[in-house]
XYZ file of C-alpha atoms in Angstrom:
600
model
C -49.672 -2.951 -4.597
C -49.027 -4.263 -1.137
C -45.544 -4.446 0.398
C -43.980 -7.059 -0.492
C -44.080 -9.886 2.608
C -40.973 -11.247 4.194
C -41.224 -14.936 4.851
C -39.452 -17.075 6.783
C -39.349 -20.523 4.974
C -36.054 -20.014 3.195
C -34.058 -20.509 6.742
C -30.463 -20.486 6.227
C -29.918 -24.101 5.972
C -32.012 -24.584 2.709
C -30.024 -24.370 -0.367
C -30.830 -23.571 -3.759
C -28.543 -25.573 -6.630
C -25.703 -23.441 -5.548
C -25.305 -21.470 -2.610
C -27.626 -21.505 0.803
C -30.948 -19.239 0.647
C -30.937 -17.365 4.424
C -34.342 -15.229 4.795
C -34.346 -12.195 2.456
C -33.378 -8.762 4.666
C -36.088 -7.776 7.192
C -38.579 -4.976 6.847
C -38.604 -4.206 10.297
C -41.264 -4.976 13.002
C -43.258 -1.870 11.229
C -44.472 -2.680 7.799
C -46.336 0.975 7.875
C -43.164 2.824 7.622
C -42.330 0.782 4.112
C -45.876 1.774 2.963
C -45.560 5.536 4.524
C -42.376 5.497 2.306
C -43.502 4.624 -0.556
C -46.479 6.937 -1.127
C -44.616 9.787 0.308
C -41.705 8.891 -2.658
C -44.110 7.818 -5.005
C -42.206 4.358 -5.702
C -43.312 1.240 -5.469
C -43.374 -0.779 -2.176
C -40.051 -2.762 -3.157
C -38.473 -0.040 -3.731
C -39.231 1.670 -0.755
C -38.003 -1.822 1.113
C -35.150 -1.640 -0.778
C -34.468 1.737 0.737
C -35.478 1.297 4.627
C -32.875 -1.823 4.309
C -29.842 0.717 3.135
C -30.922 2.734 5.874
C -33.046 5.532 4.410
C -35.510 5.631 6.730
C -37.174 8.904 5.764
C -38.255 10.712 2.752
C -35.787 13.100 2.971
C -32.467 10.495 3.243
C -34.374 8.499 0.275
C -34.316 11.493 -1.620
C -30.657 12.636 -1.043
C -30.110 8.990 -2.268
C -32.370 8.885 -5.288
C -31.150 12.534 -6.585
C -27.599 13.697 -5.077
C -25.930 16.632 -5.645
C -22.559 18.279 -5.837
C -23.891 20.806 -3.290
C -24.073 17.633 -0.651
C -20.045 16.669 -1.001
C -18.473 17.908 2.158
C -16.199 20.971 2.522
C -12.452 19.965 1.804
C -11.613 22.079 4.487
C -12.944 19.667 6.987
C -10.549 17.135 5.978
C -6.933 17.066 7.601
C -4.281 18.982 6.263
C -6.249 19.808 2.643
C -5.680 23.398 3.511
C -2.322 23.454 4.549
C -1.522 20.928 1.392
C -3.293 23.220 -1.150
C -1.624 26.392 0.210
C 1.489 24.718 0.116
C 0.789 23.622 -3.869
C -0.421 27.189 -4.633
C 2.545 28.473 -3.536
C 4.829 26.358 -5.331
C 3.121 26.501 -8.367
C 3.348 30.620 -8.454
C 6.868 29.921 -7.834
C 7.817 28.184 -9.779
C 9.141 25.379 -7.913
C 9.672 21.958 -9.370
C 6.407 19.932 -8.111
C 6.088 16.073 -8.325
C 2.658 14.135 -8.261
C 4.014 10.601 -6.612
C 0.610 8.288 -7.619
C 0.182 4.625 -6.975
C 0.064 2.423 -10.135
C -3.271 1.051 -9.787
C -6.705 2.747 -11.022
C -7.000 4.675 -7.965
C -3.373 6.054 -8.076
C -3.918 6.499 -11.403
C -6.354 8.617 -11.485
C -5.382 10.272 -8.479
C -2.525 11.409 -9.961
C -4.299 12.617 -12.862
C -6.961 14.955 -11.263
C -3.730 16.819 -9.049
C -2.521 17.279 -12.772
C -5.025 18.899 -14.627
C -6.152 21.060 -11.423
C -3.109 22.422 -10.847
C -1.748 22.765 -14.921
C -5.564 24.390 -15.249
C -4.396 27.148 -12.816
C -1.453 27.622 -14.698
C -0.589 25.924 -17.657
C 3.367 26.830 -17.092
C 3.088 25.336 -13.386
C 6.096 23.080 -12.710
C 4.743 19.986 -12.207
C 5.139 15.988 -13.433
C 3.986 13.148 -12.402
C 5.378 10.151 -10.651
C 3.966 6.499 -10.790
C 6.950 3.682 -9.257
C 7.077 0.653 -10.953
C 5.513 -2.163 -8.919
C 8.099 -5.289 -9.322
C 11.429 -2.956 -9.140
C 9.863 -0.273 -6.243
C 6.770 -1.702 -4.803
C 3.969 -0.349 -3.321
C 3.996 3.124 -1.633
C 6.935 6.087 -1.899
C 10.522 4.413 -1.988
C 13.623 6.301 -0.974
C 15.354 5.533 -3.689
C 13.247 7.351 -5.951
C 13.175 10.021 -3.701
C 16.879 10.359 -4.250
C 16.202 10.378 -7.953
C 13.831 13.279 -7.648
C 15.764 15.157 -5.527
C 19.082 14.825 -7.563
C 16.279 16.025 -10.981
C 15.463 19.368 -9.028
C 12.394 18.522 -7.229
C 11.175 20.741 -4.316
C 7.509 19.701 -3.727
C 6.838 15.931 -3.559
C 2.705 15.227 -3.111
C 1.792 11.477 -3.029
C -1.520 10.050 -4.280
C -3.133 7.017 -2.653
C 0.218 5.993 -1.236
C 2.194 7.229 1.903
C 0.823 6.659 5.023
C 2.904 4.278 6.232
C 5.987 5.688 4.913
C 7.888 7.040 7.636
C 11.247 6.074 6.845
C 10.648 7.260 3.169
C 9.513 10.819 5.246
C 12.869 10.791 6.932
C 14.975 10.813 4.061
C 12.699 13.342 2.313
C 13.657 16.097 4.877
C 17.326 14.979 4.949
C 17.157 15.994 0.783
C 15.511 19.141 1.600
C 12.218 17.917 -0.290
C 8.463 19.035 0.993
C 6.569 16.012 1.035
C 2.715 16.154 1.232
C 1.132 12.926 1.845
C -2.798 12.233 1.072
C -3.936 8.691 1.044
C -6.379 6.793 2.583
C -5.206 3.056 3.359
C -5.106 2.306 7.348
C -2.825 3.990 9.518
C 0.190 2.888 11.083
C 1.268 2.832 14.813
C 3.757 5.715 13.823
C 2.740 8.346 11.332
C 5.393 9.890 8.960
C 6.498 13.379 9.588
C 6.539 15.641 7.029
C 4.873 18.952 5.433
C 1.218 17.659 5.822
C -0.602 14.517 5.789
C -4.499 14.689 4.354
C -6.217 11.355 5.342
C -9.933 11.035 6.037
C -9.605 9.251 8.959
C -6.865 11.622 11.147
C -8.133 13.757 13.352
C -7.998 17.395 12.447
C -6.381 20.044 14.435
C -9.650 20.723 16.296
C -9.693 17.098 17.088
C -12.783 16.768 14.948
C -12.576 14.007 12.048
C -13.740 14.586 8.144
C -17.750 13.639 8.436
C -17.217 10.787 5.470
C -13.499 8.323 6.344
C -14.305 5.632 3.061
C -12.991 8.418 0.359
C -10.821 6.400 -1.449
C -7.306 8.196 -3.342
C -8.817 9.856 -5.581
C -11.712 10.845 -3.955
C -9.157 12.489 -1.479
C -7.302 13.906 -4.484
C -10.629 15.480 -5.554
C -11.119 17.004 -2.792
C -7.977 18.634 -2.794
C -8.014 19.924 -6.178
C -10.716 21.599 -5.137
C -9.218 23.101 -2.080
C -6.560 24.438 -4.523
C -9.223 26.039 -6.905
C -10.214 28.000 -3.756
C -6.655 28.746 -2.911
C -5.543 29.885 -6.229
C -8.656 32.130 -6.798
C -8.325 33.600 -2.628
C -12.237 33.111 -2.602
C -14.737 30.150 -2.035
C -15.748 31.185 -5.712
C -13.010 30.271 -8.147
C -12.658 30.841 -11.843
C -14.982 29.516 -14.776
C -11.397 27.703 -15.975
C -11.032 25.939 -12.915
C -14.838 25.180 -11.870
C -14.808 23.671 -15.639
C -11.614 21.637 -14.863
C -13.127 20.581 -11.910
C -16.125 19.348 -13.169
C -14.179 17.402 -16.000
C -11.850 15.864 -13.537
C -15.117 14.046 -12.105
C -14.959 10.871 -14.309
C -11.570 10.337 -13.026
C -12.673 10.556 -9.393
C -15.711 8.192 -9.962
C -13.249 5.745 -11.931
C -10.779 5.224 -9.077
C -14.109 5.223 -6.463
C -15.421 2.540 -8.279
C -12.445 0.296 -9.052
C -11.395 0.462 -5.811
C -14.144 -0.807 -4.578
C -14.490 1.398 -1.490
C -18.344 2.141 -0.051
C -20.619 3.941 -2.927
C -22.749 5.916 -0.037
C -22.521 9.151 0.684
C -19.430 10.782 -1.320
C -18.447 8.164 -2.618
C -22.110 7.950 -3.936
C -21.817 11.337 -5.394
C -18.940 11.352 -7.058
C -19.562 8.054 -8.697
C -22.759 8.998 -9.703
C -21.731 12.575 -11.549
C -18.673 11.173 -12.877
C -20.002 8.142 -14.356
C -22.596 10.588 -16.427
C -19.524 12.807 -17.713
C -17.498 10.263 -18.591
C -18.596 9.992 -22.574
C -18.939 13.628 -22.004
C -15.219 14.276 -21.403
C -12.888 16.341 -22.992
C -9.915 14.317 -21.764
C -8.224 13.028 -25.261
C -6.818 10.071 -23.156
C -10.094 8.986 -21.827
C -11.852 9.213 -25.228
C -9.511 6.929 -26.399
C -9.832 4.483 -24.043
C -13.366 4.471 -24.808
C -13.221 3.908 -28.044
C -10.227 0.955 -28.087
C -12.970 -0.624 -25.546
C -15.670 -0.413 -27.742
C -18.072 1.272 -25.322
C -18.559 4.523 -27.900
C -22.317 3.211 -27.600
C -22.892 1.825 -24.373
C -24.522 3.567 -21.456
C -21.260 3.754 -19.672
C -21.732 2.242 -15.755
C -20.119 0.752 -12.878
C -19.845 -2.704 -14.792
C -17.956 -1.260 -17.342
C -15.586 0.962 -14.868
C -15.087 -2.281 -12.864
C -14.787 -4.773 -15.702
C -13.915 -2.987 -18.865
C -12.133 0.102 -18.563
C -10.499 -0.642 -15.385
C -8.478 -3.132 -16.015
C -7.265 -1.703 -18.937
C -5.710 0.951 -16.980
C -4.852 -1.720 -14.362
C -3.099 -3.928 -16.733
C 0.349 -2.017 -17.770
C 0.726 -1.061 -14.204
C 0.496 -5.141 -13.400
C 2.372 -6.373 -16.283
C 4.934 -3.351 -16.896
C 4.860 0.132 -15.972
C 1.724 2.306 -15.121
C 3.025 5.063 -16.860
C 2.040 4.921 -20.028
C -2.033 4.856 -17.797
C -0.888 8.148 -16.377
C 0.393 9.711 -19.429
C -2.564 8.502 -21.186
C -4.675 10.667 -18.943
C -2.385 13.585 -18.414
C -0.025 14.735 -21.319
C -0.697 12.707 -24.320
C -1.733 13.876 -27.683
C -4.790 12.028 -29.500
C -2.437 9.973 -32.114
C 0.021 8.965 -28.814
C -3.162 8.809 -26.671
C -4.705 6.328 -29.156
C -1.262 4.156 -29.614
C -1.565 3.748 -25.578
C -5.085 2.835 -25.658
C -4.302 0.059 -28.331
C -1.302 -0.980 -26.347
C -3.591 -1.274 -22.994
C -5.870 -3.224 -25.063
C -3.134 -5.705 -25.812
C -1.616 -5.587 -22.177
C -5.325 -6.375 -21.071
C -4.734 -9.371 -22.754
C -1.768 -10.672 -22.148
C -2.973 -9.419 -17.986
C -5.836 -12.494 -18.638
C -3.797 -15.290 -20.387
C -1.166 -15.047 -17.422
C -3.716 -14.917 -14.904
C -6.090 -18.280 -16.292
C -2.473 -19.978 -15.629
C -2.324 -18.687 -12.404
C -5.780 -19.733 -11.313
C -4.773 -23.227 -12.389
C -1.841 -23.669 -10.747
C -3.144 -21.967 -7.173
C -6.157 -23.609 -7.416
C -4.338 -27.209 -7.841
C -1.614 -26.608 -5.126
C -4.851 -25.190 -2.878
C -6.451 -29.012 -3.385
C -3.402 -30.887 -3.142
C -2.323 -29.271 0.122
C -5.596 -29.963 1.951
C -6.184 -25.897 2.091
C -9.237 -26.242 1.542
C -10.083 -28.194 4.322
C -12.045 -26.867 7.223
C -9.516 -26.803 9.579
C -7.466 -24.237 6.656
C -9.362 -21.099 6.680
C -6.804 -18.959 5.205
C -4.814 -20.011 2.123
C -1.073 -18.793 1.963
C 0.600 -19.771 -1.436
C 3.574 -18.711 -3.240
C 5.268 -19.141 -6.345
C 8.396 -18.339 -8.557
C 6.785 -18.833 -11.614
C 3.720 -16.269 -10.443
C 3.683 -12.754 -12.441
C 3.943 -10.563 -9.297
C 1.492 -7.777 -10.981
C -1.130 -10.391 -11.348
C -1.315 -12.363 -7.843
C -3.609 -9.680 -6.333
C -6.559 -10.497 -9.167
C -5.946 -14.512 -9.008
C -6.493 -13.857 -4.972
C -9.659 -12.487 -5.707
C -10.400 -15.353 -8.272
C -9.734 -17.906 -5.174
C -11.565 -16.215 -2.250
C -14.403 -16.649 -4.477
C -13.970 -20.427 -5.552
C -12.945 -21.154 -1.855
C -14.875 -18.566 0.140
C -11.891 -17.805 2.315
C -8.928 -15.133 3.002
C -6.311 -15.317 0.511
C -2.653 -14.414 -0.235
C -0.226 -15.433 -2.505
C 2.781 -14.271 -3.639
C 5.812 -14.350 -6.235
C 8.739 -15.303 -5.052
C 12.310 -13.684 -6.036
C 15.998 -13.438 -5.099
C 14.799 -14.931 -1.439
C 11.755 -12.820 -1.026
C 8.300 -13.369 -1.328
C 6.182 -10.253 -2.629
C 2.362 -10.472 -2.865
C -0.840 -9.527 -2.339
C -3.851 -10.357 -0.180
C -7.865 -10.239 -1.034
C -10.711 -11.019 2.322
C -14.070 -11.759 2.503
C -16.976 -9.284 4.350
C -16.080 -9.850 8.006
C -12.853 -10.467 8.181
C -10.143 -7.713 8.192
C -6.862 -9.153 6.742
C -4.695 -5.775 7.392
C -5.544 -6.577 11.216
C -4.192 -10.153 10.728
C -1.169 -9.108 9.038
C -0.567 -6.870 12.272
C -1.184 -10.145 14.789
C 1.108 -11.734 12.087
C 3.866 -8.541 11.667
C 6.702 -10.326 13.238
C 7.390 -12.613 9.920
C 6.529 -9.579 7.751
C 8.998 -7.019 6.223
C 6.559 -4.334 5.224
C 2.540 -4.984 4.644
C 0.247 -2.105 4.277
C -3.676 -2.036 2.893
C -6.699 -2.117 4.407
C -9.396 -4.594 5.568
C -10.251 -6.448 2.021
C -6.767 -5.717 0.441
C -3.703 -5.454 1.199
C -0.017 -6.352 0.347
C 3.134 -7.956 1.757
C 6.731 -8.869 2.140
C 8.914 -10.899 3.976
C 11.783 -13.620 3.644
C 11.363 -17.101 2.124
C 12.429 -18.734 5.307
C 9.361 -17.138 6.771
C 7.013 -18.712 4.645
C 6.002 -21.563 6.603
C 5.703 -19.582 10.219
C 3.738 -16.875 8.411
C 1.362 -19.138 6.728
C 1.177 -21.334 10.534
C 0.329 -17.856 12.039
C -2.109 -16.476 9.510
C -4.127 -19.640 9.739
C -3.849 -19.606 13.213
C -5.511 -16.404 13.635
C -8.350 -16.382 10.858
C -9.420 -20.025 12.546
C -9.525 -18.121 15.693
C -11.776 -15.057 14.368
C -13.670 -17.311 11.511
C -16.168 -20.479 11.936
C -16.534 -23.185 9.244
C -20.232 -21.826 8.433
C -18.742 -17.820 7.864
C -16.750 -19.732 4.811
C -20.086 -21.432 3.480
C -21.095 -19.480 0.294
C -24.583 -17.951 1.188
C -26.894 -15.388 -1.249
C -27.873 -12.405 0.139
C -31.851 -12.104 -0.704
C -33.262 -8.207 -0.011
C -36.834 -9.445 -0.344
C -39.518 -11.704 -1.818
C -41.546 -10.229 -4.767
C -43.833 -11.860 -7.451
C -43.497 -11.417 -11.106
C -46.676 -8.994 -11.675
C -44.709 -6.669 -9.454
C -41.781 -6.607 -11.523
C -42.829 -4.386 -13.854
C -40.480 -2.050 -16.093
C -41.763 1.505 -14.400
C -40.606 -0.768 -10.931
C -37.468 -1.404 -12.169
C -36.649 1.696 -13.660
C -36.935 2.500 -9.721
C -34.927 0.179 -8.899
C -32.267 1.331 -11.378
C -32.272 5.137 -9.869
C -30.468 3.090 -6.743
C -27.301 2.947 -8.510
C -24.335 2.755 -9.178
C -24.130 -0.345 -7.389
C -21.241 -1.589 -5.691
C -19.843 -1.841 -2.315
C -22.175 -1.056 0.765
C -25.056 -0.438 -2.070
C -25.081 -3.737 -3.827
C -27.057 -4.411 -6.824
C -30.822 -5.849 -5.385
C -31.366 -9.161 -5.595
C -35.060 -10.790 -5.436
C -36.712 -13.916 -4.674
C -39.688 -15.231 -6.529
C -41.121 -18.099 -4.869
C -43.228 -21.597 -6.742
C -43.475 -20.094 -10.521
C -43.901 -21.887 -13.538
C -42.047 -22.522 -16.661
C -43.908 -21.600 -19.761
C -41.716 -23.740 -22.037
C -38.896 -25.695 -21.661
C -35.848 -24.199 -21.057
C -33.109 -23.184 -23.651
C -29.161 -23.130 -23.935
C -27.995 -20.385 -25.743
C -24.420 -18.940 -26.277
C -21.522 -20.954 -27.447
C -21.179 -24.371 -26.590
C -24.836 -24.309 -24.479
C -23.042 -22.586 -21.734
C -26.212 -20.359 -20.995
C -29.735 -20.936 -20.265
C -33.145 -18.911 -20.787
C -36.848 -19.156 -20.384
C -39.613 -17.287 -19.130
C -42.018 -18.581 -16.291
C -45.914 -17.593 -15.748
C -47.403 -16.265 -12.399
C -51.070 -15.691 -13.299
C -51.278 -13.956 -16.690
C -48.162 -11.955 -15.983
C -44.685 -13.557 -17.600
C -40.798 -13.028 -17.007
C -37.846 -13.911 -18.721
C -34.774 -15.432 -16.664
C -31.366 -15.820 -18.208
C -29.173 -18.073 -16.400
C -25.156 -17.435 -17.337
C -23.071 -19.998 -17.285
C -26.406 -22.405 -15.893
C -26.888 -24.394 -19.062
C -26.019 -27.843 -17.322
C -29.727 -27.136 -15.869
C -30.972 -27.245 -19.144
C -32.567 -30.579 -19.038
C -33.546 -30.323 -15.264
C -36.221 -27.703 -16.459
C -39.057 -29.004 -18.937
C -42.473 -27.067 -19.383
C -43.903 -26.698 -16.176
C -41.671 -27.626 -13.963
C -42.281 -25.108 -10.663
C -39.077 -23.341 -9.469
C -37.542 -21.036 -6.685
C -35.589 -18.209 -8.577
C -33.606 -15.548 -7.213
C -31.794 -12.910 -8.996
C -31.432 -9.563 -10.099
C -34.034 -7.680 -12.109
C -32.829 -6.074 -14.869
C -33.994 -4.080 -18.280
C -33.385 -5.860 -21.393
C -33.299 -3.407 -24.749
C -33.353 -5.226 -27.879
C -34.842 -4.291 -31.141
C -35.924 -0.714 -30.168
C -38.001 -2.750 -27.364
C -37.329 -2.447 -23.605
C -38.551 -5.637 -21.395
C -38.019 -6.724 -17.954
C -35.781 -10.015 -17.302
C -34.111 -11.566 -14.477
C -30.535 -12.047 -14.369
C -30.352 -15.672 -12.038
C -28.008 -15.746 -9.513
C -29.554 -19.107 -8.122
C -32.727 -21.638 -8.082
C -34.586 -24.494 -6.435
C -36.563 -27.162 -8.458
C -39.942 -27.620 -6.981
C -41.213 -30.313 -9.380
C-alpha cells in the first residue's frame, strides 16, 4: 500500500450535510518519513499518518504509544510536595491520628478519594482514616470552613483534600486556627494567592528546586495515584514496598483511569498510561463496589472502554453526587459490603435516571430562552442563562448539551435565596477560567480550568456579568471559530480499510482528549443498494458502498432523514470513524458516519 494522499479539494468552506469539511491533517512536506514509519512499525501507512499527526515522529515515541508501561509513569517524587504529603500520612497513620480524605463529589473526586483509602487502609487496616465528600447544593465546590469546623469538633488531626483545594485560602486559614494539618493535592488552575498550609501537591507548582513535574494534565486522581504510591514507598522506607501494597496499588488502577477518563483531561503520556492499564483491570477488580456497578450496568460482557467509563459507568457515579449526595459513590467504592454495595449500585441506577429526565427538561427550557433572547446570534458568542427552576447538580451537563447545539461558551446557573450558582462548559480555544478572571469583579468565588469551571455571584449581578462575559469572548472569538467544522485526519479508500488496519488503528486507544478517536474520509464511492432505516421509528440508516471489488458498511445514527436521498448508486463523500463490528461469531469492518456529501 501507498500512503495515503492528502488532497486539497475539501477547503474549509465546502460542507458536507452537516458540518464544514476543512482539508484532512497534513502529512508533512516529507511523505518518506510516513512510509519510513510504517515499515520500521510494521503498520500500515494510515496508521503510521495517524501517528506522525499525534506527534510520534519516530519509531521509538510510536512504540511508547502503541505499548506503554507502568515503568514509563514518572517518579512521584518529582511532583510538589508528594513527599512531604506522604511522610506526613505515614506518620499519622502509625499514630494513630484521626485522618480525613476531603474528595470532590464528581468522578474524579470520587475516585480520588477512593485510591487515598484503600492505599493507606492497605498499609494498615486499623489506620484512622474516613472519608469526606461535601454536598454540592448545601457546601459547594472545593473545602468549606464550615465543615472544617465539623471535623475538627469530631477529632480530626490530618485533613488531605482530593481534586479540590487550590484555591482555598481562606478555608487554609481557619484550618490552622483549629489546629488541623491540611494537605492539599489537586490539579484545577491556580490562584493569584496560594493557600498556606502543611503541603500543597499540584502538577503544575514549581518544586523546591524550582523544577516542575515533567507531565502538568494529571487530573485528581491521577495526582492521588501518584501519591498513594509515594506512601507505599514511605510506609515500606524503600523504593521496593510490600507484595500487599504493590497489589493494592495495582488494583487501585481502574479507579485512577476512571476519574482520567471522565474528566476528560489529555489521554497522552500518563494520563495515557494509566487509562490504558486501568481500563484492562477494571472487570479484573477485586473492589466489591466496582463489581457491582458493573453488573447493575449491564457491562458483565462488554469489553469495558473509554465509551463506557465516559457514558455508562460515569455518570452513574456522577449522578447521586448531582442529584443528592456523593456519598453513597464513595462508600460504594470504599467501605461497603457486597449486599450494601449492590443496594447502592441499584440506587445509582435509579438516580442515573432521574439525573436524565431532569436534564431533557433542562435542555428544553435553555435551549428556548437561548432562541428567544437572540443568544444565538452572531453578535452573542457566549450564552449566560439562569434559572430557579434549574436542578443545580445538573446545569454543568445541560452546558455541555448547549455548547454543542450552539457551538459556543456556556454557563448557566440555578438561582436561590438571591444567588446564582452554576457551572460553565468551553469549546477548544477558548479558556473560560481566564474569562471568569477578566470577569472576577461580578463573581463571588469561580474556580476550574480552561473547558470547565464553576461560579457564584449575586442576582443583581446577572446582567453586568453576562454584558462582560460576552464582551470578552466577542473580543477573543470570531463568528467562523463558532461554525461547527469536522476534523478529518486523512483521506483513505475502502480496500485500505481492512480489519488487520483497523485492528491498528484500535491499538491507538483509549481515545479521548488530545488523542481523539480517527476519523477518515473516503472520497466519490458508490452505494451498492439503497439505503436502509433501521432502529425504532427509522431513526438510523445503513448501507454498504463499492470501491472496485472491495465493499464497506456505513451506519449512520440518528441520519435516517437521508434515507430517501440515497438510492442504489448514488456516489457519496463519507467521513467517519472506522470501526470493528462483531456479530454472530463474525468480525467485519464498518464505518461509523459522522458526515456526507451527495455526489449524484
Amino acid at each position: 500500500m501507498t500512503p495515503p494522499t492528502v488532497t486539497n479539494d475539501a477547503a474549509p468552506e465546502v460542507r458536507g450535510l452537516y458540518k464544514r469539511w476543512p482539508a484532512p491533517l497534513p502529512i508533512l512536506d516529507d511523505a518518506g518519513e510516513i512510509e519510513k514509519l510504517a515499515r520500521t512499525l510494521k503498520v500500515a501507512p494510515l496508521v503510521a499518518q495517524l501517528l506522525h499527526q499525534r506527534g510520534l515522529t519516530d519509531a521509538d515515541q510510536a512504540r511508547r504509544f502503541f505499548d506503554p508501561k507502568l515503568t514509563d509513569l514518572h517518579d512521584p517524587r518529582q511532583l510538589p510536595g508528594c513527599e512531604r504529603a506522604a511522610d506526613r500520612l505515614v506518620n499519622a497513620v502509625r499514630s494513630r491520628e484521626s485522618i480525613v480524605i476531603y474528595g470532590d463529589y464528581d468522578v474524579d473526586g470520587v475516585t480520588a478519594t477512593t485510591i487515598l483509602y484503600h492505599v493507606l487502609k492497605t498499609a494498615d487496616p486499623d489506620a484512622n482514616v474516613r472519608c469526606y465528600v461535601p454536598h454540592r447544593i448545601d457546601e459547594g465546590y472545593g473545602i468549606n470552613a464550615e465543615s472544617l469546623e465539623t471535623l475538627a469538633e469530631e477529632g480530626a488531626a490530618l485533613i488531605v483534600s482530593v481534586d479540590c483545594g487550590i484555591t482555598a485560602v481562606e478555608p487554609a486559614k481557619i484550618a490552622a486556627e483549629l489546629g488541623l494539618d491540611l494537605i492539599i493535592t489537586d490539579h484545577h488552575e491556580i490562584g493569584e494567592t496560594l493557600p498556606d498550609c502543611y503541603a500543597l501537591v499540584h502538577p503544575r507548582l514549581p518544586g523546591e528546586d524550582g523544577k516542575y513535574y515533567p507531565f502538568c494534565e494529571l487530573c485528581g486522581a491521577g495526582v492521588a495515584y501518584k501519591l498513594a504510591w509515594q506512601i507505599a514507598r514511605a510506609w515500606c522506607g524503600s523504593d521496593r514496598v510490600t507484595t500487599e501494597l504493590r497489589t493494592a496499588l495495582v488494583n487501585v488502577l481502574p479507579f485512577a483511569a476512571l476519574g482520567t477518563i471522565a474528566d476528560v483531561v489529555p489521554l497522552v503520556d500518563e494520563n495515557r498510561t494509566i487509562a490504558r492499564y486501568g481500563l484492562q483491570r477494571v472487570k479484573q477488580t477485586p473492589n466489591v463496589g466496582l463489581n457491582a456497578l458493573i453488573d447493575a450496568s449491564r457491562l458483565r460482557d462488554e469489553k469495558i472502554d473509554a465509551y463506557h467509563v465516559g457514558f455508562v459507568l460515569g455518570p452513574r457515579l456522577n449522578a447521586c453526587g448531582r442529584m443528592g449526595h456523593a456519598r453513597e459513590a464513595v462508600r460504594l467504592l470504599t467501605d461497603a459490603t457486597p449486599d450494601e454495595a449492590a443496594e447502592i449500585a441499584e440506587f445509582l441506577n435509579a438516580e442515573n435516571d432521574r439525573r436524565r429526565a431532569t436534564e431533557r427538561k433542562i435542555v428544553e427550557s435553555a435551549k428556548e430562552q437561548v432562541t428567544t433572547c437572540g443568544y444565538d446570534s452572531n453578535d452573542v458568542r457566549a450564552i449566560v442563562l439562569a434559572d430557579a427552576d434549574w436542578h443545580q447538580g445538573v446545569v454543568g451537563i445541560v452546558c455541555s448539551r448547549l455548547v454543542e447545539t450552539f457551538g459556543r461558551p456556556c454557563v448557566l446557573m440555578n438561582i436561590t435565596d438571591g444567588q446564582a450558582h452554576g457551572s460553565a462548559r468551553s469549546i477548544d480555544g477558548f479558556n473560560i477560567y481566564d474569562a471568569f478572571c477578566a470577569c472576577r469583579e461580578h463573581l463571588t468565588t469561580f474556580g476550574g480550568h480552561a473547558m470547565a469551571a464553576g461560579l457564584r455571584l449575586p442576582t443583581e449581578n446577572l446582567d453586568a456579568f453576562r454584558n462582560a462575559l460576552v464582551a470578552y469572548t466577542n473580543e477573543q472569538l470570531s463568528v467562523e471559530d463558532l461554525t461547527p467544522v469536522l476534523r478529518i485526519d486523512a483521506d483513505t479508500t475502502v480496500g485500505d480499510l481492512t480489519q488487520g488496519v483497523v485492528e491498528q488503528i484500535n491499538r491507538l486507544a483509549p481515545f479521548g482528549r488530545s488523542n481523539p478517536t480517527p476519523i477518515v474520509r473516503i472520497n466519490n464511492v458508490q452505494l451498492d443498494q439503497s439505503a436502509r432505516v433501521m432502529g425504532a421509528g427509522g431513526k438510523h440508516i445503513n448501507f454498504t458502498v463499492r470501491e472496485g471489488r472491495a465493499s464497506l458498511r456505513c451506519i449512520g445514527w440518528s441520519m435516517g432523514d437521508l434515507c430517501p436521498r440515497l438510492p442504489a448508486g448514488v456516489h457519496v463523500d463519507l467521513v467517519g470513524e472506522p470501526n470493528l463490528n462483531h456479530f454472530n461469531g463474525r468480525t467485519s469492518v464498518q464505518l461509523t458516519l459522522k458526515d456526507l456529501r451527495i455526489r449524484g
